[in-house]
C-alpha positions as a printed NumPy array, in Angstrom:
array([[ 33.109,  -4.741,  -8.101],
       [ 32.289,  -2.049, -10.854],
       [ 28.478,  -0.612, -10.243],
       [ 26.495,  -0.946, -13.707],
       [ 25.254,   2.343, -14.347],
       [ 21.379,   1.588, -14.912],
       [ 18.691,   3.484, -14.658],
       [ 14.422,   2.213, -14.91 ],
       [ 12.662,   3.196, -18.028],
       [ 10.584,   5.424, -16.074],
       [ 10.644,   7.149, -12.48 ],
       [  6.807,   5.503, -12.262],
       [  7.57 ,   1.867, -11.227],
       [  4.29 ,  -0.106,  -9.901],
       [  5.202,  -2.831,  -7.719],
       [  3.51 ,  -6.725,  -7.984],
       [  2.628,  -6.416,  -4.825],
       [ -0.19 ,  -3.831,  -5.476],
       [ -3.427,  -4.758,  -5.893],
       [ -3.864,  -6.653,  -9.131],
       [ -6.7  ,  -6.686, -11.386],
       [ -8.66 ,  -9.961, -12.097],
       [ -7.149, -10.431, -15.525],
       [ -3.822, -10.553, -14.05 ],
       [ -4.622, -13.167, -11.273],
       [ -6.13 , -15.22 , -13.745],
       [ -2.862, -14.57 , -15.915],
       [ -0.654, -16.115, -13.299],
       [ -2.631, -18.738, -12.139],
       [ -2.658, -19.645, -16.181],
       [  1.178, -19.156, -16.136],
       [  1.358, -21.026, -13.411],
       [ -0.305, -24.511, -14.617],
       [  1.704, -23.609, -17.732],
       [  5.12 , -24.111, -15.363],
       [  4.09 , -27.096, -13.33 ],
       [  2.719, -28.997, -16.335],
       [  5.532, -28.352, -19.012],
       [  8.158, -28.958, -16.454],
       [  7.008, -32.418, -15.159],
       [  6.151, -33.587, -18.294],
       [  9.635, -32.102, -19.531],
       [ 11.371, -34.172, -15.998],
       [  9.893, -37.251, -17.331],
       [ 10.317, -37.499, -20.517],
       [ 13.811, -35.803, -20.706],
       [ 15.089, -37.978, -17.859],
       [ 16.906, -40.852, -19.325],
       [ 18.815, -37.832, -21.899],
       [ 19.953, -36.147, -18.823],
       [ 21.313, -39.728, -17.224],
       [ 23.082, -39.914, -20.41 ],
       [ 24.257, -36.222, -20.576],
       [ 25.418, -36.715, -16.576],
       [ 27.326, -40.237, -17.576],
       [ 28.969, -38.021, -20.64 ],
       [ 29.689, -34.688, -18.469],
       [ 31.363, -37.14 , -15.644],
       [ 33.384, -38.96 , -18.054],
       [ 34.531, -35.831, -19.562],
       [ 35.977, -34.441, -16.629],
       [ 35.605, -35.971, -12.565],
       [ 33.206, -34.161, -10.67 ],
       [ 29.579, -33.973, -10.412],
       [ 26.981, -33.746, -13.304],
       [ 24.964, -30.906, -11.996],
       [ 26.128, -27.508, -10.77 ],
       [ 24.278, -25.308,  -8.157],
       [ 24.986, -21.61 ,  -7.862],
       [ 23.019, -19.086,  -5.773],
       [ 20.847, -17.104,  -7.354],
       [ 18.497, -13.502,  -6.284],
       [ 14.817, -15.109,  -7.073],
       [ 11.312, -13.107,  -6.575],
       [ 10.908, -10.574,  -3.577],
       [ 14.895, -10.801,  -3.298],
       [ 15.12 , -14.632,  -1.877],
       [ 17.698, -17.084,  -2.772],
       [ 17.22 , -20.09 ,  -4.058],
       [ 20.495, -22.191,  -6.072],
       [ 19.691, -22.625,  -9.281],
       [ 20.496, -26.665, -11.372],
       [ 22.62 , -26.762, -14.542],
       [ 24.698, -29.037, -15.91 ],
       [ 28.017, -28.676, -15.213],
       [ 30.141, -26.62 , -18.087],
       [ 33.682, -26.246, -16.298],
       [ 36.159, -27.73 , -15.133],
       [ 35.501, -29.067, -11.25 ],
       [ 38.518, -27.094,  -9.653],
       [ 38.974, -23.924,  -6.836],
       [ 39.721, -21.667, -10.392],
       [ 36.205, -22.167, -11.583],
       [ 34.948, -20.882,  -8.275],
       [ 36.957, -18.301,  -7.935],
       [ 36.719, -16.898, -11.219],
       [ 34.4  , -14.057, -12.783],
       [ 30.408, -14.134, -12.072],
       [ 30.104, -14.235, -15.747],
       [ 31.813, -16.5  , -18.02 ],
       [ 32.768, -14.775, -21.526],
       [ 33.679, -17.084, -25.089],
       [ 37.176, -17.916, -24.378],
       [ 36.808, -18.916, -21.109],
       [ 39.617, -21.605, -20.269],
       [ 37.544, -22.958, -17.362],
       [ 35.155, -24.282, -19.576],
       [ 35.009, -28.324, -20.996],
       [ 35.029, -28.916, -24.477],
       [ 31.726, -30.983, -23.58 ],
       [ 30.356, -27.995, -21.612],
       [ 31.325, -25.69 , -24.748],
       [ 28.486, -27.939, -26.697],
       [ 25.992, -27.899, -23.96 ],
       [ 26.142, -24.019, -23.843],
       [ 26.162, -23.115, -27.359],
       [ 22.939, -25.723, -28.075],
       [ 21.539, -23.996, -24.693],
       [ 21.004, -27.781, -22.874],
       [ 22.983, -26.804, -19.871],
       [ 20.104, -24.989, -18.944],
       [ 17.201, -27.812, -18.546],
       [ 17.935, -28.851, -15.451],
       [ 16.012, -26.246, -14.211],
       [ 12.524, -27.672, -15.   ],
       [ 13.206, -28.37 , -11.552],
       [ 13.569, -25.365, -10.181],
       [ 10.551, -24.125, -12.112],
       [  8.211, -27.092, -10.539],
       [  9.888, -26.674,  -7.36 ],
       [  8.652, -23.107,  -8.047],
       [ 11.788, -21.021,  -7.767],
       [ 11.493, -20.278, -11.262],
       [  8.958, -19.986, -13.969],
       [  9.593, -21.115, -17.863],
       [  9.455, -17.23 , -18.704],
       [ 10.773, -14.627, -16.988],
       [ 13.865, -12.024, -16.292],
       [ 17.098, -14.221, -15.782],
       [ 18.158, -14.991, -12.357],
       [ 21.171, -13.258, -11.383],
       [ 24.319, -13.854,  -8.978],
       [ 23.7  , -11.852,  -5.69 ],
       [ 26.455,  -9.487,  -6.362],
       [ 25.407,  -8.239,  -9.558],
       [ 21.681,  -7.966,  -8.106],
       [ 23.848,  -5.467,  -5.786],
       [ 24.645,  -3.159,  -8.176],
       [ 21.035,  -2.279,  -9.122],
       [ 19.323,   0.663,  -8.375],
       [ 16.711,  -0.263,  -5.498],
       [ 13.487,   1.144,  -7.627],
       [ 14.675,  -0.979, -10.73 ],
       [ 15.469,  -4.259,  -8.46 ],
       [ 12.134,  -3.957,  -6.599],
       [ 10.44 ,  -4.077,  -9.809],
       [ 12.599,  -6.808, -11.618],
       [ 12.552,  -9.213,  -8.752],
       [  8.81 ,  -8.935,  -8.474],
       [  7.918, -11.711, -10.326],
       [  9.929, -15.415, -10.727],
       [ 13.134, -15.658, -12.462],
       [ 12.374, -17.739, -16.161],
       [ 14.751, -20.349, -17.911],
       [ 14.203, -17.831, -20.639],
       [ 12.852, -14.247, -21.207],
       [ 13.345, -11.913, -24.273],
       [ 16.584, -10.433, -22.703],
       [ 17.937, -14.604, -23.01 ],
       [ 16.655, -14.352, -27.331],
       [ 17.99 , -11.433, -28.269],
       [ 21.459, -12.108, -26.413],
       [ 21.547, -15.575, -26.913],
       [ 25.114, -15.197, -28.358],
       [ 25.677, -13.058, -24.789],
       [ 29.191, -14.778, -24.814],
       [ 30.735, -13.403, -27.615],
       [ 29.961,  -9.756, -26.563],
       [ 32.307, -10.683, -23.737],
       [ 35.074, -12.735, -24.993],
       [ 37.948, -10.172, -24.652],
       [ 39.141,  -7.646, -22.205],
       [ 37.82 ,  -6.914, -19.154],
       [ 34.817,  -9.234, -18.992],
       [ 32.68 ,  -8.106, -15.618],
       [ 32.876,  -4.495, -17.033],
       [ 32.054,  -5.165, -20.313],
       [ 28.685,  -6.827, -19.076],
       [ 27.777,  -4.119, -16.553],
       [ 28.365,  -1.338, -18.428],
       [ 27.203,  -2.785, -22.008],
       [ 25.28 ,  -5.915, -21.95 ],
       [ 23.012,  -5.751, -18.059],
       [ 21.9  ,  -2.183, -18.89 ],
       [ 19.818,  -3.124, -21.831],
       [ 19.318,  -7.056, -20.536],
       [ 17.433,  -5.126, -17.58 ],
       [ 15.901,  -2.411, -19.68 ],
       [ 13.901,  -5.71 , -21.328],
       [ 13.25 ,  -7.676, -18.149],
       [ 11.35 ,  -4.221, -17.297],
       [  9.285,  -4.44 , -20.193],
       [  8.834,  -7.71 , -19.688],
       [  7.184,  -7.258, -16.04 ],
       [  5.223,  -4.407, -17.166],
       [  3.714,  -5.755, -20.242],
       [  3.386,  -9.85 , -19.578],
       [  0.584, -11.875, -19.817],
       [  0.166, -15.548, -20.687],
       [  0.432, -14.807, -24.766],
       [  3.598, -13.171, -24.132],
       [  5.02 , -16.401, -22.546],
       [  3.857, -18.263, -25.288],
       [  5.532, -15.935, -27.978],
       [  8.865, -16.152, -25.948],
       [  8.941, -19.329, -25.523],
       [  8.112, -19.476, -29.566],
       [ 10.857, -17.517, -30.199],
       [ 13.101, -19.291, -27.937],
       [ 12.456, -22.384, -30.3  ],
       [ 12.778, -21.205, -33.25 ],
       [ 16.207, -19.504, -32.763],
       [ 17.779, -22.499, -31.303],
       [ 16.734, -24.279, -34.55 ],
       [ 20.733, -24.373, -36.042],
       [ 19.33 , -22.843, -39.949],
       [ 18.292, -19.717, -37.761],
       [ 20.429, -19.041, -35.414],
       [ 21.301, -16.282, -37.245],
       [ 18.326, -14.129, -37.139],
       [ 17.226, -12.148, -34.395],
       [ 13.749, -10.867, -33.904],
       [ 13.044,  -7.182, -33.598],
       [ 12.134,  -6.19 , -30.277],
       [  8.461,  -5.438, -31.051],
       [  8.148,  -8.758, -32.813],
       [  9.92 , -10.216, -29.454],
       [  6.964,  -8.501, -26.895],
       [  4.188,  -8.671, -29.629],
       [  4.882, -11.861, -31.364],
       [  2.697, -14.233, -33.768],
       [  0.706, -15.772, -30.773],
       [ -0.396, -12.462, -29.152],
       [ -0.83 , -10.921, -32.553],
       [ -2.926, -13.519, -33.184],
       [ -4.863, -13.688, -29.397],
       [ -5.307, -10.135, -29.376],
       [ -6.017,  -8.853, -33.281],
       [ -7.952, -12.049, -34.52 ],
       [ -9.21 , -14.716, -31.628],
       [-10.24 , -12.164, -29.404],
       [-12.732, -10.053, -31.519],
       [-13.503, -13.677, -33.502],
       [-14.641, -15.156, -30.276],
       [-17.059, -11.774, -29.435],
       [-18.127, -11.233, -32.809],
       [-19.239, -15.024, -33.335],
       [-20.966, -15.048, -29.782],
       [-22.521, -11.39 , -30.825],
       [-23.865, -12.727, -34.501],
       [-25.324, -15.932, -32.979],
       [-27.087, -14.192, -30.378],
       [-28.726, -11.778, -33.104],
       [-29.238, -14.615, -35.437],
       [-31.442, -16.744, -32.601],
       [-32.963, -12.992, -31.37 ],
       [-34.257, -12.875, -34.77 ],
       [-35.316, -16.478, -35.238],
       [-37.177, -16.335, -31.858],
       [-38.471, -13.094, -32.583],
       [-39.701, -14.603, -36.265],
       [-41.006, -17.549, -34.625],
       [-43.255, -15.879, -32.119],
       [-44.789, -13.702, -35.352],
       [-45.352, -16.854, -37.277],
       [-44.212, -20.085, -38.3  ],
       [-40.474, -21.088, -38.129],
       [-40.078, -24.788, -39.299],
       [-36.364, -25.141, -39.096],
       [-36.04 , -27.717, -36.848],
       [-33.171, -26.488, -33.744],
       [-30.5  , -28.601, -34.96 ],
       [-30.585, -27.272, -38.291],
       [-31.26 , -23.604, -36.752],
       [-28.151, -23.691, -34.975],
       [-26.097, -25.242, -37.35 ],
       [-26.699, -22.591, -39.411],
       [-26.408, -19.924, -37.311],
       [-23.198, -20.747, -35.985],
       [-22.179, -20.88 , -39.743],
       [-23.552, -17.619, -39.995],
       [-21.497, -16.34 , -37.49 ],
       [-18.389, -17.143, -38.553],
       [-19.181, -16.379, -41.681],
       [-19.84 , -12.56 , -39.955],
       [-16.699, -13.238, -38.463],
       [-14.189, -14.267, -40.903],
       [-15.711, -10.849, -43.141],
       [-14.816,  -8.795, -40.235],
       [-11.574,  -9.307, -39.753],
       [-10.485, -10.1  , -43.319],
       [-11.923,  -6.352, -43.771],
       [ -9.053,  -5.198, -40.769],
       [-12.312,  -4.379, -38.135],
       [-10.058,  -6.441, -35.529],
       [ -6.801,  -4.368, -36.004],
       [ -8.596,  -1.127, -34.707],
       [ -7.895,   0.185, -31.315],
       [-11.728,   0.612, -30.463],
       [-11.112,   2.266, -26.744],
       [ -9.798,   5.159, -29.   ],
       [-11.616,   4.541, -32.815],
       [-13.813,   7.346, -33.817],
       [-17.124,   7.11 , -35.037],
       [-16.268,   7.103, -38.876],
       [-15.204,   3.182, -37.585],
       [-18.869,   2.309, -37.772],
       [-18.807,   2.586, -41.761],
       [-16.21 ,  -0.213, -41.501],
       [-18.529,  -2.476, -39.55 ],
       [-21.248,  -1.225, -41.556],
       [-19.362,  -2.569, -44.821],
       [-18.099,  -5.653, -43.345],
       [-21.712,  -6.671, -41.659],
       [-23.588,  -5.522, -44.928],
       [-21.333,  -7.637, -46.647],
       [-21.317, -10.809, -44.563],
       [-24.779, -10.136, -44.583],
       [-25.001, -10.261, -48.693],
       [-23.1  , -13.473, -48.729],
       [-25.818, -14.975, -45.803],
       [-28.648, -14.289, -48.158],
       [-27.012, -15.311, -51.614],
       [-26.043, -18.672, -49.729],
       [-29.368, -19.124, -48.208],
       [-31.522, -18.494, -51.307],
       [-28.852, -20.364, -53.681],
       [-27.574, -23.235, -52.416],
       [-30.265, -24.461, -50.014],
       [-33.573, -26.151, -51.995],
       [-35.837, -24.958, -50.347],
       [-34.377, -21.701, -48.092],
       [-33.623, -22.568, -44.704],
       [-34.58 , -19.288, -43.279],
       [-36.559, -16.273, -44.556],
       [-35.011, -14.024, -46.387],
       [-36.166, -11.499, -44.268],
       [-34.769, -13.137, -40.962],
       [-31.257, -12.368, -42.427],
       [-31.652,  -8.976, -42.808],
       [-32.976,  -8.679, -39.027],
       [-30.403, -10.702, -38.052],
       [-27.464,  -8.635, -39.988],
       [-29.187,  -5.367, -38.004],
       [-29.42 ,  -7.175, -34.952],
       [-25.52 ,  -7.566, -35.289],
       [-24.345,  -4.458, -36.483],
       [-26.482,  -3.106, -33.474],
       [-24.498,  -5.911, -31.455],
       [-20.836,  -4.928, -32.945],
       [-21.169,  -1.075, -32.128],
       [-22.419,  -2.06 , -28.423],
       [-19.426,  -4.055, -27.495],
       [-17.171,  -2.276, -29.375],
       [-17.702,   1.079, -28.01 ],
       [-19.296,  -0.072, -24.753],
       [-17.392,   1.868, -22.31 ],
       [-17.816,   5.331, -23.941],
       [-21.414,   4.81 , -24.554],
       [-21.687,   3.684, -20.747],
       [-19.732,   6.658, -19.496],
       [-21.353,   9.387, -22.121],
       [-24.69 ,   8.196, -20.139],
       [-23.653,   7.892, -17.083],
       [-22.304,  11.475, -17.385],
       [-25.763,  12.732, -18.451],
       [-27.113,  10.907, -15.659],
       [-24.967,  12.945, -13.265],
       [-25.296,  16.273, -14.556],
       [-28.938,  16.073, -13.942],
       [-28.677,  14.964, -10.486],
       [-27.638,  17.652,  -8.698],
       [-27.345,  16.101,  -5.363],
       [-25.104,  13.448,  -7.471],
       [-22.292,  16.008,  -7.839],
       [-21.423,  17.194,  -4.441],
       [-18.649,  14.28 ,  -4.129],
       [-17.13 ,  15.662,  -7.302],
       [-15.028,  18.966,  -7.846],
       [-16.776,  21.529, -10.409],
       [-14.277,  22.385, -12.792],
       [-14.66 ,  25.83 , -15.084],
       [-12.294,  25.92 , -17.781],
       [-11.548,  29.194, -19.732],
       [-10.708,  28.98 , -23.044],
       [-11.795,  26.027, -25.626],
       [ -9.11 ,  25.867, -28.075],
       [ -6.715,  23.011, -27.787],
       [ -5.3  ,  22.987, -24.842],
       [ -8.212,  23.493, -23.134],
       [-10.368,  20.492, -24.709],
       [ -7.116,  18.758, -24.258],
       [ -7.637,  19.602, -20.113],
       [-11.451,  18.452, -20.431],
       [-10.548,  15.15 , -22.015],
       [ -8.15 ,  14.665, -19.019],
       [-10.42 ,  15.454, -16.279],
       [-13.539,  13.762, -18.033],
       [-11.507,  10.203, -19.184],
       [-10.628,   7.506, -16.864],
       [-10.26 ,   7.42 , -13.001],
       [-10.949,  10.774, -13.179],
       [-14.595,  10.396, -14.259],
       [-15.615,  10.388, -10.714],
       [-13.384,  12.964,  -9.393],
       [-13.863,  15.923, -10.979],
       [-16.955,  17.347, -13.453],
       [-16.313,  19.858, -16.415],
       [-19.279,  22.158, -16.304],
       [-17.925,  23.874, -19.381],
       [-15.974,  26.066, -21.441],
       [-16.133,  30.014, -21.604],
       [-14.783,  31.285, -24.711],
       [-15.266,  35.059, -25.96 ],
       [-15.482,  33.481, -29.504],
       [-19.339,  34.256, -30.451],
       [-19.343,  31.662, -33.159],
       [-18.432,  29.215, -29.74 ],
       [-21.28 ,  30.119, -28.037],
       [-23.921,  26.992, -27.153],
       [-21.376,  24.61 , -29.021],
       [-20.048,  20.979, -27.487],
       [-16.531,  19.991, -27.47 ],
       [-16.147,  16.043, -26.348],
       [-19.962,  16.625, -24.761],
       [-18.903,  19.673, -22.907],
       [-20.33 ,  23.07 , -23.506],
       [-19.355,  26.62 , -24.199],
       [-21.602,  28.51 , -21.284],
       [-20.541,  31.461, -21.419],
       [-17.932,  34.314, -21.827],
       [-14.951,  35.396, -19.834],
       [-17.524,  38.897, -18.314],
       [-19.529,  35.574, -16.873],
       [-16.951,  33.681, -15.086],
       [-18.012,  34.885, -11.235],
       [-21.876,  34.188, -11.861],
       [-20.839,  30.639, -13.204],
       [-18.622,  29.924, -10.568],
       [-21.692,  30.589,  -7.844],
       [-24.226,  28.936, -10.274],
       [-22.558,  25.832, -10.586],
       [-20.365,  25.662,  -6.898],
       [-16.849,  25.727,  -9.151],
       [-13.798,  24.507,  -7.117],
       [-11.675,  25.224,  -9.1  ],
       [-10.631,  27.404, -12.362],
       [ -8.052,  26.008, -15.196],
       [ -6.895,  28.973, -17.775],
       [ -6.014,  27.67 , -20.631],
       [ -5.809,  30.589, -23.476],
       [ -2.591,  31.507, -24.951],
       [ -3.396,  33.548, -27.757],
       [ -4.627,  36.836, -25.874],
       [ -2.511,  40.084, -24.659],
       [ -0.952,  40.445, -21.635],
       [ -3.09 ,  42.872, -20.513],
       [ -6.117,  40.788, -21.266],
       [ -4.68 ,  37.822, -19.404],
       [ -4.069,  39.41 , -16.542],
       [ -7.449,  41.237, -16.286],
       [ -9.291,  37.557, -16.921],
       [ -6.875,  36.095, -14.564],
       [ -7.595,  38.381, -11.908],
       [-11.115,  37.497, -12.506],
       [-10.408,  34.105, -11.442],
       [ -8.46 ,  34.964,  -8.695],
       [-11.381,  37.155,  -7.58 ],
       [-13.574,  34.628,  -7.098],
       [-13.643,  31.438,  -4.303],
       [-12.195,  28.855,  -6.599],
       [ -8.696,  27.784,  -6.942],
       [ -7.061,  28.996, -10.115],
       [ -4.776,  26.37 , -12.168],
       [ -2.816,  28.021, -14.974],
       [ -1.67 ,  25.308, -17.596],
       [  1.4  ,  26.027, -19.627],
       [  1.131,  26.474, -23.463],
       [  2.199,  23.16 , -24.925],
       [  1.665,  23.512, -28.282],
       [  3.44 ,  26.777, -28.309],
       [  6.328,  25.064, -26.798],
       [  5.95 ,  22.316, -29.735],
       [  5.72 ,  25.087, -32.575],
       [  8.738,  27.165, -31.112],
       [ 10.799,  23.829, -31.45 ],
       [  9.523,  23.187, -34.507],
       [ 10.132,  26.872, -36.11 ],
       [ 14.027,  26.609, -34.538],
       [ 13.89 ,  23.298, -36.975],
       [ 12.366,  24.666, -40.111],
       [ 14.803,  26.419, -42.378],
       [ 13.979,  29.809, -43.066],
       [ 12.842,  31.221, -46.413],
       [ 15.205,  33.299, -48.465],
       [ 13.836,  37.026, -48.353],
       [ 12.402,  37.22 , -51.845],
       [ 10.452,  33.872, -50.952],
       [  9.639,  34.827, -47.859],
       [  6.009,  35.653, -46.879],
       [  4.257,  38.1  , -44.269],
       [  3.183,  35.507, -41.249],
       [ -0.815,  34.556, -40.633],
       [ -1.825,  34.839, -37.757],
       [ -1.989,  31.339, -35.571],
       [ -5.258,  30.824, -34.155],
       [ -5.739,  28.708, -30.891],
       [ -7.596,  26.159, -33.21 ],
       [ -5.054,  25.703, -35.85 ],
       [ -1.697,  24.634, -34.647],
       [  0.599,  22.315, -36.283],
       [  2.134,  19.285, -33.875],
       [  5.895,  18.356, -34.662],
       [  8.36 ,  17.444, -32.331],
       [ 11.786,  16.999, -34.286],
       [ 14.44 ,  15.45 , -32.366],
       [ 12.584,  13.576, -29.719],
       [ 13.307,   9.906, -29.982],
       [  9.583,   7.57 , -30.261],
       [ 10.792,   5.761, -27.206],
       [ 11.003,   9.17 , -25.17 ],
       [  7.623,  10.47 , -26.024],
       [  5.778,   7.39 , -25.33 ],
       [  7.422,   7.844, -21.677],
       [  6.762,  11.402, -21.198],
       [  3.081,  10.527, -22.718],
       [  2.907,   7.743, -20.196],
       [  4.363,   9.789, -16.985],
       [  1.506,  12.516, -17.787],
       [ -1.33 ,   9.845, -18.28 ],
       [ -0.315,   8.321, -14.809],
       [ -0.161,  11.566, -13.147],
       [ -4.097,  12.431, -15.264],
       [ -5.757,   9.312, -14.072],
       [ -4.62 ,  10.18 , -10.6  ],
       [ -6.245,  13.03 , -10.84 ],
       [ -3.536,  15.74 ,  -9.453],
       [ -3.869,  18.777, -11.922],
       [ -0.739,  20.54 , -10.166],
       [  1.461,  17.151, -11.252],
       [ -0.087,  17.487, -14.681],
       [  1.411,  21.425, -14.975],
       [  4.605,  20.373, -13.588],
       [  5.126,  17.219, -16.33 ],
       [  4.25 ,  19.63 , -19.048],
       [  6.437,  21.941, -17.376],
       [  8.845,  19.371, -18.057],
       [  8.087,  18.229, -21.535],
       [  8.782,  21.542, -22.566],
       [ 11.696,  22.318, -21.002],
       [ 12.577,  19.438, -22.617],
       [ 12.128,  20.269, -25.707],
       [ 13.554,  23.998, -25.498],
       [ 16.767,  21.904, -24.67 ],
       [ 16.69 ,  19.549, -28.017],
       [ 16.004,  22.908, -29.541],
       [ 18.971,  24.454, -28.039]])
């Protein structure tokens, strides 16, 4: 048999069996109610259609209704999968190719109609109650194709339970007519698996019970016969209408209402305690709930729920500023307007719309806020940092803020602490970058590394003579800390990027400025969006586990990478 020549999106697989996070338990114990109800309700009521498919398959040809084939389920077992039978019941159809192409002469005119509508493939609702298989996942495969898989990919593919469908089954739905000439095994290992598998590993990375739902949407709606026709664009498959909508709208709708309540009855009890409040608590609540999605409904029709808020800046906060001052407009119009007498005080709504702008900000940029003062809280206590490394870095242009958001973001909050920058730039001295100082110059780098107990030293100026670089470097070298030199990315980038930009005839052409550290332009021409999201993704893994030498050696990489597309 011909190997498939596939390869996994990334050399960084994570395997199911790792420890999971909460969210991801509670995702599969969700998934998996999902399975056992739709498939026994499915079993029931679909049961006398398949005694009357069975009676039609048997009198269409002799031999049994249902077929059974072995397939490779999760962690590798076997497990013989239930369709209705398709071909003819004879040693040819069992002897024949693992995969059956369009033409296919061992296929029933019957079984033609069952596979085209898709309905030789409900007979196994069993197999998902019986819990082989789950309603979404990668397809089960015969043994000997699982074969020819590299191990890394089929570790990670067979980590979770095969699905009657997945977004590899909608987007080659029509599978069969990619294969109905020529050599037919070939043509689907070297053409069709490749990319089938590239999508079942998306699928494991990125599922959750809102992709499930949006796959088994799509399934649906493209076996409708009007639309069989279109096909959904791969970002539409894996971020569909229902996780759009869970993740940009109920989500934040759910937090914001809970967060405008809350202020609302803060401010209500708050009122009441000053002075008297005669609402009644019915009426209080019914209004406040209708003040909270009216707070709500203003936030997201203003686009406050389609920001990435782990990463937003602060300029966000005019957005929520605009959308709660507005909401907060309408509350007061409505209360003073159509109510005879006012419900509430006027002034209650304007506590309350502070109250929830305070709210909004807190959740929204909780986990910076928490680790900003956290950090504070450890850079006072002394004794707090001896389980930490002390980390000097020299230079505080790009690269080197780029070096202090690494070691200062994510798992590697408690590794390592940043005391600062030094920088011979006099107009840097006392400033912050990200919350982390300039302290000093390159003459002080031996008194800060016994002040402050630095492990270790990362030089990360470009934009300086060789001489100068190797008297600063031997500096660091001098002293008892380990020294971590981190290549110049962005001079990689701009070399690729002047190889790309056509030169300037000579009467146009212009004496060069010089490039400081701070002002460098980012272009990468040639690299596909698909290859820098993995090489972004290889050097975030490789940050968060906190190894600076495998962070120099993947940006070693990325730009030997691009000196190649600039070749």
């Amino acid at each position: 048999m011909n190997t498939a020549i596939v390869s996994p999106i990334t050399s960084t697989t994570r395997s199911a069996r790792d420890s999971r996070p909460i969210p991801r338990r509670v995702n599969d114990v969700a998934k998996r109610a999902l399975d056992i109800a739709a498939a026994a309700i499915g079993l029931i009521l679909l049961a006398p259609w398949f005694l009357w498919i069975g009676w039609r398959i048997r009198r269409d040809s002799p031999g049994p209704a249902l077929y059974r084939g072995w397939r490779v389920g999760k962690n590798g077992r076997r497990f013989q999968i239930l369709k209705f039978r398709t071909m003819k019941e004879c040693p040819e159809s069992y002897r024949g190719t693992k995969v059956t192409g369009k033409d296919d002469p061992r296929i029933t005119p019957l079984g033609r109609r069952l596979r085209d509508t898709k309905v030789n493939e409900l007979p196994q609702l069993w197999n998902v109650l019986t819990g082989d298989m789950s309603l979404v996942g990668p397809r089960p495969e015969d043994p000997d194709i699982v074969a020819t898989w590299p191990e890394p990919l089929r570790h990670e593919v067979l980590a979770v339970r095969p699905g009657i469908t997945s977004p590899a089954s909608v987007l080659y739905r029509d599978e069969e007519t990619l294969l109905k000439s020529g050599n037919v095994m070939r043509t689907y290992l070297q053409s069709v698996l490749p990319s089938k598998l590239r999508l079942d590993q998306l699928y494991v990375r990125h599922r959750s019970f809102w992709l499930d739902l949006d796959v088994l949407f799509w399934t649906m709606f493209i076996l409708l016969p009007m639309l069989r026709s279109f096909a959904p664009k791969e970002d539409l498959l894996f971020l569909g209408p229902i996780s759009r909508f869970a993740g940009w709208y109920l989500n934040w709708f759910v937090v914001d209402t809970l967060v405008t309540f809350a202020a609302i009855g803060i401010a209500g009890l708050a009122w009441r305690l000053a002075g008297p409040l005669d609402v009644g608590w019915l009426p209080a609540t019914l209004v406040g709930f209708g003040f909270a999605l009216l707070f709500s409904l203003t936030g997201a029709l203003l686009g406050m729920n389609r920001i990435a808020w782990s990463h937003a800046g602060t300029s966000e906060v005019f957005g929520l500023l605009l959308s709660t001052a507005l909401a907060g407009a309408m509350a007061y119009l409505a209360n003073s307007k159509w109510t005879e007498p006012p419900r509430l005080p006027p002034g209650l709504i304007v506590i309350a719309s502070a109250l929830a702008l305070a709210g909004f900000v807190l959740v929204r940029y909780r986990s910076r806020l928490a680790s900003a003062v956290a950090g504070r809280w450890l850079s006072r206590m002394g004794g707090a940092l001896g389980a930490r490394e002390c980390v000097l870095i020299v230079g505080s242009g790009y690269t080197g803020q780029f070096i202090a958001w690494l070691l200062s973001n994510g798992s590697s909050v408690g590794v390592f602490h940043v005391v600062g920058f030094v920088d011979d730039d006099l107009y840097k001295q006392g400033l912050r970058y990200h919350g982390i100082g300039v302290i000093g110059r390159r003459s002080d780098i031996r008194p800060l590394v016994e002040k402050h107990d630095v492990g270790i030293i990362v030089f990360a100026i470009h934009n300086i003579q060789p001489a100068e670089r190797e008297r600063v470097l031997a500096i660091c070298h001098s002293t008892a800390a380990r020294v971590v030199v981190v290549p110049d990315i962005v001079g990689a980038l701009n070399a690729v990027l002047t190889e790309h930009t056509h030169a300037p005839s000579v009467a146009q052409a212009a004496p060069p400025e010089p490039v400081a550290e701070e002002t460098v332009a980012f272009a990468a021409p040639g690299v596909s969006p698909l290859q820098a999201e993995l090489w972004l993704a290889d050097l975030e893994c490789a940050a968060k586990a906190g190894d600076l030498a495998a962070v120099s050696d993947r940006i070693r990489m990325m730009r030997e990478g691009l000196q190649r597309l600039g070749g």
